Amino acid sequence: MAYELDTLTDTKAVERPDFNSGDTVRVHAKVVEGSRERIQVFEGVVIRKRNKGIVSNFTVRKIASGVGVERTFPLNSPRVDKIEVVRHGRVRRKNLYYLRGLTGRAARIKERRVGA
């Protein structure tokens, strides 16, 4: 059983950039509308990342027209075309659920310097 799970993990895993909670990411997701397929870009702060092998996922939060919007993406899904890390945030927690109660300047996250 463990061998089968390892082979499944190796074959289905997709190469993704390294990011954590607090980072601002731009996710390019494939959206199917009828017979058409297009790429929809969703940019926001990662408030949660769940690392569970092949079923890993992450939640991105953004403010659209004054309303908070959260969307959860599977990390290894073929519907996620590309993930770009816009900036790295400096936070001390894994889950940033406290951002749901903050708006405007209070919801800012300091930038983390990343060495080259």
mmCIF file of C-alpha atoms in Angstrom:
data_model
loop_
_atom_site.group_PDB
_atom_site.id
_atom_site.type_symbol
_atom_site.label_atom_id
_atom_site.label_comp_id
_atom_site.label_asym_id
_atom_site.label_seq_id
_atom_site.Cartn_x
_atom_site.Cartn_y
_atom_site.Cartn_z
ATOM 1 C CA MET A 1 0.000 0.000 0.000
ATOM 2 C CA ALA A 2 2.782 2.414 0.917
ATOM 3 C CA TYR A 3 4.600 1.633 -2.332
ATOM 4 C CA GLU A 4 1.482 2.372 -4.392
ATOM 5 C CA LEU A 5 0.967 5.670 -2.563
ATOM 6 C CA ASP A 6 4.597 6.658 -3.181
ATOM 7 C CA THR A 7 4.345 5.937 -6.905
ATOM 8 C CA LEU A 8 1.076 7.870 -7.118
ATOM 9 C CA THR A 9 2.690 10.798 -5.317
ATOM 10 C CA ASP A 10 5.694 10.749 -7.636
ATOM 11 C CA THR A 11 3.681 10.605 -10.856
ATOM 12 C CA LYS A 12 0.924 13.109 -10.047
ATOM 13 C CA ALA A 13 2.906 15.783 -8.171
ATOM 14 C CA VAL A 14 3.489 18.995 -10.118
ATOM 15 C CA GLU A 15 6.514 21.264 -9.730
ATOM 16 C CA ARG A 16 5.357 24.380 -7.834
ATOM 17 C CA PRO A 17 7.247 27.359 -6.371
ATOM 18 C CA ASP A 18 8.011 27.372 -2.659
ATOM 19 C CA PHE A 19 5.621 29.609 -0.720
ATOM 20 C CA ASN A 20 4.170 29.795 2.778
ATOM 21 C CA SER A 21 1.404 31.499 4.718
ATOM 22 C CA GLY A 22 1.668 35.276 4.505
ATOM 23 C CA ASP A 23 3.031 35.285 0.962
ATOM 24 C CA THR A 24 1.184 37.142 -1.773
ATOM 25 C CA VAL A 25 0.629 34.827 -4.733
ATOM 26 C CA ARG A 26 -0.956 35.055 -8.167
ATOM 27 C CA VAL A 27 -2.767 31.822 -9.086
ATOM 28 C CA HIS A 28 -3.649 31.141 -12.731
ATOM 29 C CA ALA A 29 -6.608 28.733 -12.629
ATOM 30 C CA LYS A 30 -8.377 27.123 -15.586
ATOM 31 C CA VAL A 31 -12.122 27.837 -15.594
ATOM 32 C CA VAL A 32 -14.532 25.892 -17.816
ATOM 33 C CA GLU A 33 -17.632 27.799 -18.939
ATOM 34 C CA GLY A 34 -19.768 25.660 -21.200
ATOM 35 C CA SER A 35 -17.522 24.501 -24.020
ATOM 36 C CA ARG A 36 -14.963 27.282 -23.472
ATOM 37 C CA GLU A 37 -11.948 27.156 -21.215
ATOM 38 C CA ARG A 38 -10.091 30.239 -20.014
ATOM 39 C CA ILE A 39 -7.469 31.213 -17.463
ATOM 40 C CA GLN A 40 -8.645 33.218 -14.439
ATOM 41 C CA VAL A 41 -6.059 35.010 -12.292
ATOM 42 C CA PHE A 42 -6.656 35.192 -8.527
ATOM 43 C CA GLU A 43 -4.153 37.274 -6.547
ATOM 44 C CA GLY A 44 -4.117 37.529 -2.778
ATOM 45 C CA VAL A 45 -2.487 36.555 0.518
ATOM 46 C CA VAL A 46 -2.048 32.900 1.439
ATOM 47 C CA ILE A 47 -3.861 32.549 4.774
ATOM 48 C CA ARG A 48 -3.530 28.766 5.041
ATOM 49 C CA LYS A 49 -1.350 26.046 3.560
ATOM 50 C CA ARG A 50 -2.041 22.384 4.272
ATOM 51 C CA ASN A 51 0.853 20.068 3.392
ATOM 52 C CA LYS A 52 -0.527 16.543 3.047
ATOM 53 C CA GLY A 53 1.418 15.063 0.156
ATOM 54 C CA ILE A 54 -0.597 14.673 -3.032
ATOM 55 C CA VAL A 55 -3.736 16.219 -1.464
ATOM 56 C CA SER A 56 -2.039 19.446 -0.296
ATOM 57 C CA ASN A 57 -4.042 22.637 -0.660
ATOM 58 C CA PHE A 58 -3.859 26.330 0.177
ATOM 59 C CA THR A 59 -6.324 29.175 0.720
ATOM 60 C CA VAL A 60 -5.863 32.635 -0.811
ATOM 61 C CA ARG A 61 -7.701 35.728 0.442
ATOM 62 C CA LYS A 62 -8.198 39.021 -1.374
ATOM 63 C CA ILE A 63 -10.449 42.057 -1.042
ATOM 64 C CA ALA A 64 -12.668 42.621 -4.114
ATOM 65 C CA SER A 65 -14.958 45.688 -4.139
ATOM 66 C CA GLY A 66 -14.710 45.989 -0.363
ATOM 67 C CA VAL A 67 -15.711 42.360 0.208
ATOM 68 C CA GLY A 68 -13.296 39.663 1.374
ATOM 69 C CA VAL A 69 -13.053 36.717 -1.027
ATOM 70 C CA GLU A 70 -11.340 33.443 -0.146
ATOM 71 C CA ARG A 71 -10.629 30.601 -2.511
ATOM 72 C CA THR A 72 -9.057 27.232 -1.774
ATOM 73 C CA PHE A 73 -6.905 25.586 -4.442
ATOM 74 C CA PRO A 74 -5.529 22.024 -4.529
ATOM 75 C CA LEU A 75 -1.769 22.315 -4.919
ATOM 76 C CA ASN A 76 -1.373 19.490 -7.461
ATOM 77 C CA SER A 77 -4.568 20.068 -9.439
ATOM 78 C CA PRO A 78 -4.360 20.175 -13.243
ATOM 79 C CA ARG A 79 -6.826 23.094 -13.078
ATOM 80 C CA VAL A 80 -4.139 25.229 -11.414
ATOM 81 C CA ASP A 81 -2.074 26.304 -14.401
ATOM 82 C CA LYS A 82 0.599 28.375 -12.695
ATOM 83 C CA ILE A 83 1.435 29.897 -9.297
ATOM 84 C CA GLU A 84 3.562 33.046 -9.090
ATOM 85 C CA VAL A 85 4.927 34.371 -5.804
ATOM 86 C CA VAL A 86 4.542 38.164 -5.896
ATOM 87 C CA ARG A 87 6.078 38.896 -2.475
ATOM 88 C CA HIS A 88 7.095 36.998 0.640
ATOM 89 C CA GLY A 89 5.382 38.020 3.876
ATOM 90 C CA ARG A 90 6.833 37.847 7.383
ATOM 91 C CA VAL A 91 4.373 36.156 9.755
ATOM 92 C CA ARG A 92 4.672 34.006 12.867
ATOM 93 C CA ARG A 93 1.670 31.760 12.391
ATOM 94 C CA LYS A 94 0.692 28.975 10.034
ATOM 95 C CA ASN A 95 -2.989 29.914 9.729
ATOM 96 C CA LEU A 96 -3.731 33.623 9.326
ATOM 97 C CA TYR A 97 -7.434 33.476 10.107
ATOM 98 C CA TYR A 98 -7.132 36.695 12.121
ATOM 99 C CA LEU A 99 -6.901 38.600 8.811
ATOM 100 C CA ARG A 100 -10.609 37.943 8.289
ATOM 101 C CA GLY A 101 -11.431 40.482 10.995
ATOM 102 C CA LEU A 102 -8.992 43.139 9.747
ATOM 103 C CA THR A 103 -9.446 45.584 6.871
ATOM 104 C CA GLY A 104 -7.358 48.230 5.166
ATOM 105 C CA ARG A 105 -3.962 49.110 6.611
ATOM 106 C CA ALA A 106 -4.477 46.852 9.623
ATOM 107 C CA ALA A 107 -4.447 43.801 7.339
ATOM 108 C CA ARG A 108 -0.994 44.564 5.922
ATOM 109 C CA ILE A 109 1.810 42.026 6.260
ATOM 110 C CA LYS A 110 5.464 43.041 6.482
ATOM 111 C CA GLU A 111 7.710 41.858 3.680
ATOM 112 C CA ARG A 112 10.301 39.170 4.319
ATOM 113 C CA ARG A 113 13.686 39.616 2.687
ATOM 114 C CA VAL A 114 14.711 36.597 0.647
ATOM 115 C CA GLY A 115 18.401 36.086 -0.058
ATOM 116 C CA ALA A 116 19.484 35.395 -3.624
#
